[in-house]
Amino acid sequence: MEKPQKGKYEFGPITEKDVVVSIKQPGNADTEVLIVEEQEIRLSFQKKGVIPDPRILIPAFQEMECYDDDIFICAYPKCGTHWVWEMCQMIIKDKAEYHSKAKESCMIEFHLPEEYKDKPRPRIFNTHFTPVCLPKQAVEKKSKFILLHRNPKDIVTSLYHHMLKTKINMDGETTWNQFLQYILHNDREVSSNWFFYNKKWAEFTASNDLNVLVMNYEDLKIDTVSCLSKLADFIGYPRDEKMLQEISEKCTVNKMRDAEKERDSGTVVVNSEQVSLLYRKGVVGDWKNQFTVAENEQFDAHLKENMNGDHLNFKYEI
């Protein structure tokens, strides 16, 4: 029997009840992943013990006690989670000052629920999980959900460079086209599949009486102060335009990148310098510098086929 791995978090042995499959990573390398409630986690990474065992974490979060002032920022990767989380912190404090720890300190995937027991309210969580993993009480007690969207071409472009830097799920030799084909051919029913992720969130918001604010990355770029005002009103902390302008100026990509280097990352997964590297350009339309004409046509055809007539009014340039 496989021995439990040691780290900050213990990872127990794989059993017959667990779903472990071999998948092709970008670049075509094989890797084994553990699938728990629509989430897939590389076993080689999980065994390091830097994040909780998802077989323990997810059931615990599903049963976590929640409050009506809890805030859950939910998004597919590279949709502006760091940005909006920092905005919420500043709005609540009524000060354009960076939080003492990075948003990773409140990322659901990185911590067990008991680690938040002394966190002052309102608590601001963030996650890339699909809705099935979220606390049942968050719906029952009308916690606040902020759902972030971004046009998928910029998401994929940003995600490629993110993975090149972090070497998560692929090595530095993986080409852009290899990564794009991986994205387009990922038909697994897991959260890494952007189409599946959006489908699950659409179903969840349509079938539940949620307290939810949907925000688009592009709108935040077009008129940050106006979006900040909507955000402040939604979370219950309306602020005057002067304060919102100060927050807008503090929450630029360059300033936040520098700020990350000076504060606690809030997790053993990454350090402060590594968090700062997650900030790249933060612009709309950078996909034009990445996609060839043929790749763009392929992506558009795939999008049309897999969105089943649904669309989110994506803005591909501003």
mmCIF file of C-alpha atoms in Angstrom:
data_model
loop_
_atom_site.group_PDB
_atom_site.id
_atom_site.type_symbol
_atom_site.label_atom_id
_atom_site.label_comp_id
_atom_site.label_asym_id
_atom_site.label_seq_id
_atom_site.Cartn_x
_atom_site.Cartn_y
_atom_site.Cartn_z
ATOM 1 C CA MET A 1 0.000 0.000 0.000
ATOM 2 C CA GLU A 2 1.200 3.514 -0.866
ATOM 3 C CA LYS A 3 2.408 5.449 2.176
ATOM 4 C CA PRO A 4 0.847 8.836 3.011
ATOM 5 C CA GLN A 5 2.968 11.758 1.882
ATOM 6 C CA LYS A 6 4.117 14.385 4.352
ATOM 7 C CA GLY A 7 4.043 18.174 4.001
ATOM 8 C CA LYS A 8 2.012 20.908 5.633
ATOM 9 C CA TYR A 9 -0.994 18.785 4.693
ATOM 10 C CA GLU A 10 -1.092 15.022 4.786
ATOM 11 C CA PHE A 11 -2.051 13.204 1.615
ATOM 12 C CA GLY A 12 -3.471 9.792 2.355
ATOM 13 C CA PRO A 13 -3.033 6.641 0.282
ATOM 14 C CA ILE A 14 -4.926 6.134 -2.965
ATOM 15 C CA THR A 15 -7.717 3.567 -2.517
ATOM 16 C CA GLU A 16 -10.031 1.632 -4.800
ATOM 17 C CA LYS A 17 -12.725 4.256 -4.228
ATOM 18 C CA ASP A 18 -10.616 7.030 -5.747
ATOM 19 C CA VAL A 19 -10.825 8.078 -9.379
ATOM 20 C CA VAL A 20 -7.319 8.292 -10.826
ATOM 21 C CA VAL A 21 -6.846 8.650 -14.573
ATOM 22 C CA SER A 22 -3.938 9.250 -16.921
ATOM 23 C CA ILE A 23 -4.260 12.301 -19.166
ATOM 24 C CA LYS A 24 -2.141 14.011 -21.788
ATOM 25 C CA GLN A 25 -0.692 17.317 -20.637
ATOM 26 C CA PRO A 26 0.008 20.179 -23.032
ATOM 27 C CA GLY A 27 2.986 18.978 -25.046
ATOM 28 C CA ASN A 28 1.585 15.420 -24.916
ATOM 29 C CA ALA A 29 3.320 14.176 -21.745
ATOM 30 C CA ASP A 30 1.339 11.673 -19.670
ATOM 31 C CA THR A 31 0.380 12.469 -16.089
ATOM 32 C CA GLU A 32 -1.881 10.903 -13.480
ATOM 33 C CA VAL A 33 -4.633 13.023 -11.951
ATOM 34 C CA LEU A 34 -6.979 12.484 -9.029
ATOM 35 C CA ILE A 35 -10.557 13.580 -9.790
ATOM 36 C CA VAL A 36 -12.761 14.744 -6.931
ATOM 37 C CA GLU A 37 -16.086 16.520 -7.517
ATOM 38 C CA GLU A 38 -15.258 17.816 -11.020
ATOM 39 C CA GLN A 39 -11.763 18.905 -9.979
ATOM 40 C CA GLU A 40 -8.629 17.186 -11.272
ATOM 41 C CA ILE A 41 -5.356 17.450 -9.382
ATOM 42 C CA ARG A 42 -1.999 16.127 -10.540
ATOM 43 C CA LEU A 43 -0.878 13.420 -8.132
ATOM 44 C CA SER A 44 2.766 14.456 -8.448
ATOM 45 C CA PHE A 45 1.857 17.935 -7.185
ATOM 46 C CA GLN A 46 -0.705 16.809 -4.633
ATOM 47 C CA LYS A 47 1.782 14.500 -2.929
ATOM 48 C CA LYS A 48 4.008 17.460 -2.050
ATOM 49 C CA GLY A 49 1.571 18.268 0.744
ATOM 50 C CA VAL A 50 1.401 22.007 -0.002
ATOM 51 C CA ILE A 51 -2.373 21.956 -0.522
ATOM 52 C CA PRO A 52 -4.994 19.966 1.388
ATOM 53 C CA ASP A 53 -6.053 16.543 0.205
ATOM 54 C CA PRO A 54 -9.146 17.319 -1.970
ATOM 55 C CA ARG A 55 -10.854 14.192 -0.624
ATOM 56 C CA ILE A 56 -10.837 15.950 2.763
ATOM 57 C CA LEU A 57 -10.972 19.579 1.662
ATOM 58 C CA ILE A 58 -13.978 19.522 -0.665
ATOM 59 C CA PRO A 59 -16.418 17.655 1.633
ATOM 60 C CA ALA A 60 -15.319 19.922 4.499
ATOM 61 C CA PHE A 61 -16.002 23.055 2.464
ATOM 62 C CA GLN A 62 -19.350 21.760 1.299
ATOM 63 C CA GLU A 63 -20.379 21.585 4.967
ATOM 64 C CA MET A 64 -18.657 24.789 6.116
ATOM 65 C CA GLU A 65 -20.668 27.245 8.185
ATOM 66 C CA CYS A 66 -21.378 30.427 6.242
ATOM 67 C CA TYR A 67 -22.830 33.865 6.917
ATOM 68 C CA ASP A 68 -24.908 36.257 4.859
ATOM 69 C CA ASP A 69 -21.967 38.668 4.631
ATOM 70 C CA ASP A 70 -19.523 36.071 3.263
ATOM 71 C CA ILE A 71 -18.273 36.940 -0.218
ATOM 72 C CA PHE A 72 -17.266 34.294 -2.774
ATOM 73 C CA ILE A 73 -15.344 35.492 -5.842
ATOM 74 C CA CYS A 74 -15.670 32.737 -8.423
ATOM 75 C CA ALA A 75 -13.885 32.609 -11.758
ATOM 76 C CA TYR A 76 -12.053 30.476 -14.245
ATOM 77 C CA PRO A 77 -8.299 31.160 -14.014
ATOM 78 C CA LYS A 78 -6.992 34.419 -15.517
ATOM 79 C CA CYS A 79 -10.290 36.313 -15.265
ATOM 80 C CA GLY A 80 -9.172 38.931 -12.723
ATOM 81 C CA THR A 81 -9.608 37.174 -9.386
ATOM 82 C CA HIS A 82 -6.585 38.908 -7.787
ATOM 83 C CA TRP A 83 -7.836 42.249 -9.052
ATOM 84 C CA VAL A 84 -11.406 42.005 -7.744
ATOM 85 C CA TRP A 85 -10.381 40.392 -4.447
ATOM 86 C CA GLU A 86 -8.072 43.346 -3.721
ATOM 87 C CA MET A 87 -10.807 45.789 -4.705
ATOM 88 C CA CYS A 88 -13.220 44.177 -2.253
ATOM 89 C CA GLN A 89 -10.660 44.388 0.551
ATOM 90 C CA MET A 90 -10.095 48.097 -0.060
ATOM 91 C CA ILE A 91 -13.805 48.865 -0.376
ATOM 92 C CA ILE A 92 -14.582 47.210 2.948
ATOM 93 C CA LYS A 93 -11.677 48.920 4.749
ATOM 94 C CA ASP A 94 -12.573 52.263 3.106
ATOM 95 C CA LYS A 95 -8.857 52.674 2.448
ATOM 96 C CA ALA A 96 -6.847 52.319 -0.748
ATOM 97 C CA GLU A 97 -4.320 50.136 1.050
ATOM 98 C CA TYR A 98 -3.221 46.651 0.079
ATOM 99 C CA HIS A 99 -4.225 43.769 2.291
ATOM 100 C CA SER A 100 -1.424 42.354 4.449
ATOM 101 C CA LYS A 101 -1.635 39.009 2.642
ATOM 102 C CA ALA A 102 -2.236 37.996 -0.966
ATOM 103 C CA LYS A 103 -5.560 36.638 -2.154
ATOM 104 C CA GLU A 104 -4.037 33.129 -2.005
ATOM 105 C CA SER A 105 -4.523 33.442 1.777
ATOM 106 C CA CYS A 106 -8.272 33.116 1.160
ATOM 107 C CA MET A 107 -8.265 30.772 -1.810
ATOM 108 C CA ILE A 108 -10.530 27.825 -1.098
ATOM 109 C CA GLU A 109 -8.269 25.334 -2.898
ATOM 110 C CA PHE A 110 -5.324 26.140 -0.631
ATOM 111 C CA HIS A 111 -6.746 25.957 2.916
ATOM 112 C CA LEU A 112 -8.964 23.838 5.136
ATOM 113 C CA PRO A 113 -12.104 25.531 6.509
ATOM 114 C CA GLU A 114 -10.794 25.575 10.082
ATOM 115 C CA GLU A 115 -7.976 27.858 8.967
ATOM 116 C CA TYR A 116 -10.552 30.634 8.562
ATOM 117 C CA LYS A 117 -12.086 30.342 12.039
ATOM 118 C CA ASP A 118 -10.474 33.544 13.321
ATOM 119 C CA LYS A 119 -10.813 35.537 10.112
ATOM 120 C CA PRO A 120 -12.801 38.742 10.685
ATOM 121 C CA ARG A 121 -16.087 39.205 8.870
ATOM 122 C CA PRO A 122 -16.944 39.842 6.168
ATOM 123 C CA ARG A 123 -14.788 37.025 4.813
ATOM 124 C CA ILE A 124 -13.751 37.320 1.165
ATOM 125 C CA PHE A 125 -13.060 33.932 -0.428
ATOM 126 C CA ASN A 126 -11.957 33.185 -3.971
ATOM 127 C CA THR A 127 -11.947 30.010 -6.017
ATOM 128 C CA HIS A 128 -11.660 28.389 -9.431
ATOM 129 C CA PHE A 129 -13.872 25.492 -8.300
ATOM 130 C CA THR A 130 -17.133 24.610 -10.008
ATOM 131 C CA PRO A 131 -20.275 25.232 -7.870
ATOM 132 C CA VAL A 132 -20.570 21.630 -6.648
ATOM 133 C CA CYS A 133 -17.639 22.228 -4.267
ATOM 134 C CA LEU A 134 -19.048 25.329 -2.601
ATOM 135 C CA PRO A 135 -20.653 25.400 0.860
ATOM 136 C CA LYS A 136 -24.337 24.513 0.912
ATOM 137 C CA GLN A 137 -24.926 27.223 3.498
ATOM 138 C CA ALA A 138 -23.569 29.871 1.118
ATOM 139 C CA VAL A 139 -26.745 29.427 -0.931
ATOM 140 C CA GLU A 140 -29.065 28.906 2.024
ATOM 141 C CA LYS A 141 -27.858 31.992 3.909
ATOM 142 C CA LYS A 142 -27.667 34.230 0.829
ATOM 143 C CA SER A 143 -23.915 34.767 0.909
ATOM 144 C CA LYS A 144 -22.717 37.047 -1.874
ATOM 145 C CA PHE A 145 -21.341 35.558 -5.090
ATOM 146 C CA ILE A 146 -19.231 37.556 -7.544
ATOM 147 C CA LEU A 147 -18.906 35.688 -10.831
ATOM 148 C CA LEU A 148 -16.158 36.945 -13.153
ATOM 149 C CA HIS A 149 -16.077 36.449 -16.915
ATOM 150 C CA ARG A 150 -13.459 37.280 -19.548
ATOM 151 C CA ASN A 151 -13.283 36.670 -23.266
ATOM 152 C CA PRO A 152 -11.884 33.161 -23.796
ATOM 153 C CA LYS A 153 -9.180 34.141 -26.283
ATOM 154 C CA ASP A 154 -7.481 36.405 -23.751
ATOM 155 C CA ILE A 155 -7.995 33.754 -21.057
ATOM 156 C CA VAL A 156 -6.186 31.101 -23.092
ATOM 157 C CA THR A 157 -3.410 33.520 -24.054
ATOM 158 C CA SER A 158 -2.854 34.565 -20.445
ATOM 159 C CA LEU A 159 -3.107 30.989 -19.177
ATOM 160 C CA TYR A 160 -0.435 29.819 -21.595
ATOM 161 C CA HIS A 161 2.058 32.389 -20.327
ATOM 162 C CA HIS A 162 1.019 31.659 -16.725
ATOM 163 C CA MET A 163 1.820 27.986 -17.188
ATOM 164 C CA LEU A 164 5.098 28.736 -18.921
ATOM 165 C CA LYS A 165 6.196 30.771 -15.902
ATOM 166 C CA THR A 166 4.975 28.380 -13.244
ATOM 167 C CA LYS A 167 5.604 25.159 -15.189
ATOM 168 C CA ILE A 168 2.233 23.922 -13.931
ATOM 169 C CA ASN A 169 0.992 21.019 -16.063
ATOM 170 C CA MET A 170 3.571 21.655 -18.782
ATOM 171 C CA ASP A 171 7.230 22.405 -19.283
ATOM 172 C CA GLY A 172 8.921 25.383 -20.880
ATOM 173 C CA GLU A 173 9.234 23.569 -24.209
ATOM 174 C CA THR A 174 5.488 23.424 -24.848
ATOM 175 C CA THR A 175 4.587 25.546 -27.850
ATOM 176 C CA TRP A 176 1.620 27.885 -28.056
ATOM 177 C CA ASN A 177 -0.129 25.714 -30.650
ATOM 178 C CA GLN A 178 0.347 22.588 -28.549
ATOM 179 C CA PHE A 179 -1.264 24.363 -25.623
ATOM 180 C CA LEU A 180 -4.123 25.693 -27.740
ATOM 181 C CA GLN A 181 -4.893 22.243 -29.112
ATOM 182 C CA TYR A 182 -4.870 20.858 -25.566
ATOM 183 C CA ILE A 183 -7.464 23.478 -24.548
ATOM 184 C CA LEU A 184 -9.652 22.846 -27.582
ATOM 185 C CA HIS A 185 -9.568 19.053 -27.197
ATOM 186 C CA ASN A 186 -10.098 18.944 -23.432
ATOM 187 C CA ASP A 187 -13.535 17.338 -23.321
ATOM 188 C CA ARG A 188 -13.219 16.038 -19.762
ATOM 189 C CA GLU A 189 -16.029 16.977 -17.365
ATOM 190 C CA VAL A 190 -13.729 18.840 -15.003
ATOM 191 C CA SER A 191 -13.190 22.473 -14.070
ATOM 192 C CA SER A 192 -10.111 22.864 -16.286
ATOM 193 C CA ASN A 193 -12.444 22.515 -19.284
ATOM 194 C CA TRP A 194 -13.556 26.121 -19.842
ATOM 195 C CA PHE A 195 -16.754 25.069 -21.634
ATOM 196 C CA PHE A 196 -17.714 22.655 -18.869
ATOM 197 C CA TYR A 197 -16.855 25.249 -16.203
ATOM 198 C CA ASN A 198 -19.146 27.863 -17.753
ATOM 199 C CA LYS A 199 -21.912 25.338 -18.301
ATOM 200 C CA LYS A 200 -21.879 24.360 -14.633
ATOM 201 C CA TRP A 201 -21.954 27.967 -13.439
ATOM 202 C CA ALA A 202 -24.782 28.814 -15.858
ATOM 203 C CA GLU A 203 -26.822 25.883 -14.553
ATOM 204 C CA PHE A 204 -26.071 26.802 -10.938
ATOM 205 C CA THR A 205 -27.069 30.452 -11.261
ATOM 206 C CA ALA A 206 -30.223 29.562 -13.202
ATOM 207 C CA SER A 207 -31.439 26.929 -10.730
ATOM 208 C CA ASN A 208 -30.733 28.738 -7.450
ATOM 209 C CA ASP A 209 -32.004 31.953 -5.903
ATOM 210 C CA LEU A 210 -28.552 33.464 -5.539
ATOM 211 C CA ASN A 211 -27.263 36.793 -4.358
ATOM 212 C CA VAL A 212 -24.925 37.166 -7.340
ATOM 213 C CA LEU A 213 -23.123 39.915 -9.231
ATOM 214 C CA VAL A 214 -21.744 39.039 -12.669
ATOM 215 C CA MET A 215 -18.778 41.146 -13.764
ATOM 216 C CA ASN A 216 -16.830 41.175 -17.012
ATOM 217 C CA TYR A 217 -13.090 41.749 -17.093
ATOM 218 C CA GLU A 218 -13.420 43.978 -20.137
ATOM 219 C CA ASP A 219 -15.981 46.242 -18.439
ATOM 220 C CA LEU A 220 -13.601 46.631 -15.507
ATOM 221 C CA LYS A 221 -10.928 47.800 -17.934
ATOM 222 C CA ILE A 222 -13.264 50.191 -19.781
ATOM 223 C CA ASP A 223 -14.648 51.977 -16.708
ATOM 224 C CA THR A 224 -13.024 50.769 -13.493
ATOM 225 C CA VAL A 225 -14.614 53.375 -11.229
ATOM 226 C CA SER A 226 -18.144 52.646 -12.436
ATOM 227 C CA CYS A 227 -17.615 48.910 -11.899
ATOM 228 C CA LEU A 228 -16.131 49.596 -8.466
ATOM 229 C CA SER A 229 -19.276 51.525 -7.550
ATOM 230 C CA LYS A 230 -21.481 48.566 -8.543
ATOM 231 C CA LEU A 231 -19.204 46.220 -6.638
ATOM 232 C CA ALA A 232 -19.262 48.381 -3.511
ATOM 233 C CA ASP A 233 -23.055 48.648 -3.558
ATOM 234 C CA PHE A 234 -23.412 44.894 -4.063
ATOM 235 C CA ILE A 235 -21.225 43.883 -1.126
ATOM 236 C CA GLY A 236 -22.955 46.474 1.065
ATOM 237 C CA TYR A 237 -20.210 49.076 1.410
ATOM 238 C CA PRO A 238 -21.062 52.020 -0.882
ATOM 239 C CA ARG A 239 -18.179 54.474 -1.253
ATOM 240 C CA ASP A 240 -17.847 57.974 -2.678
ATOM 241 C CA GLU A 241 -16.201 58.598 -6.044
ATOM 242 C CA LYS A 242 -13.018 59.962 -4.493
ATOM 243 C CA MET A 243 -12.376 56.712 -2.624
ATOM 244 C CA LEU A 244 -13.282 54.602 -5.662
ATOM 245 C CA GLN A 245 -10.848 56.599 -7.782
ATOM 246 C CA GLU A 246 -8.083 56.029 -5.225
ATOM 247 C CA ILE A 247 -8.811 52.294 -5.244
ATOM 248 C CA SER A 248 -8.774 52.251 -9.044
ATOM 249 C CA GLU A 249 -5.358 53.910 -9.121
ATOM 250 C CA LYS A 250 -3.932 51.458 -6.561
ATOM 251 C CA CYS A 251 -5.282 48.419 -8.412
ATOM 252 C CA THR A 252 -3.352 48.744 -11.655
ATOM 253 C CA VAL A 253 -1.399 45.701 -12.834
ATOM 254 C CA ASN A 254 2.008 47.307 -12.311
ATOM 255 C CA LYS A 255 1.241 48.557 -8.805
ATOM 256 C CA MET A 256 -0.313 45.278 -7.692
ATOM 257 C CA ARG A 257 2.598 43.300 -9.132
ATOM 258 C CA ASP A 258 5.016 45.375 -7.041
ATOM 259 C CA ALA A 259 2.794 45.129 -3.950
ATOM 260 C CA GLU A 260 2.779 41.330 -4.092
ATOM 261 C CA LYS A 261 6.555 41.278 -3.660
ATOM 262 C CA GLU A 262 6.241 43.093 -0.335
ATOM 263 C CA ARG A 263 3.597 40.997 1.406
ATOM 264 C CA ASP A 264 2.945 37.503 2.700
ATOM 265 C CA SER A 265 1.639 35.160 -0.010
ATOM 266 C CA GLY A 266 -0.628 33.531 2.572
ATOM 267 C CA THR A 267 0.168 29.995 1.404
ATOM 268 C CA VAL A 268 3.030 27.516 1.136
ATOM 269 C CA VAL A 269 2.101 26.831 -2.497
ATOM 270 C CA VAL A 270 3.877 29.942 -3.782
ATOM 271 C CA ASN A 271 6.012 32.707 -2.305
ATOM 272 C CA SER A 272 5.523 36.463 -2.736
ATOM 273 C CA GLU A 273 7.849 36.714 -5.726
ATOM 274 C CA GLN A 274 6.015 33.892 -7.468
ATOM 275 C CA VAL A 275 2.647 35.569 -6.860
ATOM 276 C CA SER A 276 3.945 38.784 -8.433
ATOM 277 C CA LEU A 277 4.948 36.816 -11.552
ATOM 278 C CA LEU A 278 1.298 35.878 -12.085
ATOM 279 C CA TYR A 279 0.655 39.459 -13.213
ATOM 280 C CA ARG A 280 1.517 39.887 -16.869
ATOM 281 C CA LYS A 281 -0.136 42.526 -19.089
ATOM 282 C CA GLY A 282 -3.690 42.727 -17.822
ATOM 283 C CA VAL A 283 -5.015 44.056 -21.125
ATOM 284 C CA VAL A 284 -7.865 43.304 -23.502
ATOM 285 C CA GLY A 285 -7.009 42.009 -26.966
ATOM 286 C CA ASP A 286 -3.563 40.540 -26.358
ATOM 287 C CA TRP A 287 -4.832 37.375 -28.029
ATOM 288 C CA LYS A 288 -4.188 39.104 -31.364
ATOM 289 C CA ASN A 289 -0.471 38.858 -30.624
ATOM 290 C CA GLN A 290 -0.752 35.106 -30.034
ATOM 291 C CA PHE A 291 -3.314 33.590 -32.417
ATOM 292 C CA THR A 292 -2.576 33.019 -36.079
ATOM 293 C CA VAL A 293 -5.423 33.592 -38.548
ATOM 294 C CA ALA A 294 -5.932 29.824 -38.842
ATOM 295 C CA GLU A 295 -5.906 29.353 -35.056
ATOM 296 C CA ASN A 296 -8.421 32.148 -34.614
ATOM 297 C CA GLU A 297 -10.753 30.579 -37.159
ATOM 298 C CA GLN A 298 -10.384 27.196 -35.452
ATOM 299 C CA PHE A 299 -11.150 28.739 -32.061
ATOM 300 C CA ASP A 300 -14.219 30.591 -33.370
ATOM 301 C CA ALA A 301 -15.582 27.395 -34.929
ATOM 302 C CA HIS A 302 -14.979 25.455 -31.702
ATOM 303 C CA LEU A 303 -16.629 28.185 -29.642
ATOM 304 C CA LYS A 304 -19.705 28.225 -31.870
ATOM 305 C CA GLU A 305 -20.008 24.446 -31.760
ATOM 306 C CA ASN A 306 -19.539 24.046 -28.004
ATOM 307 C CA MET A 307 -21.465 27.016 -26.634
ATOM 308 C CA ASN A 308 -24.689 25.495 -28.036
ATOM 309 C CA GLY A 309 -25.998 28.878 -29.108
ATOM 310 C CA ASP A 310 -25.278 30.444 -25.732
ATOM 311 C CA HIS A 311 -22.926 33.368 -25.484
ATOM 312 C CA LEU A 312 -21.704 35.799 -22.876
ATOM 313 C CA ASN A 313 -21.366 38.855 -25.142
ATOM 314 C CA PHE A 314 -17.607 38.625 -25.113
ATOM 315 C CA LYS A 315 -15.617 41.743 -25.862
ATOM 316 C CA TYR A 316 -12.455 40.812 -27.756
ATOM 317 C CA GLU A 317 -11.146 44.354 -28.001
ATOM 318 C CA ILE A 318 -11.878 47.761 -26.483
#
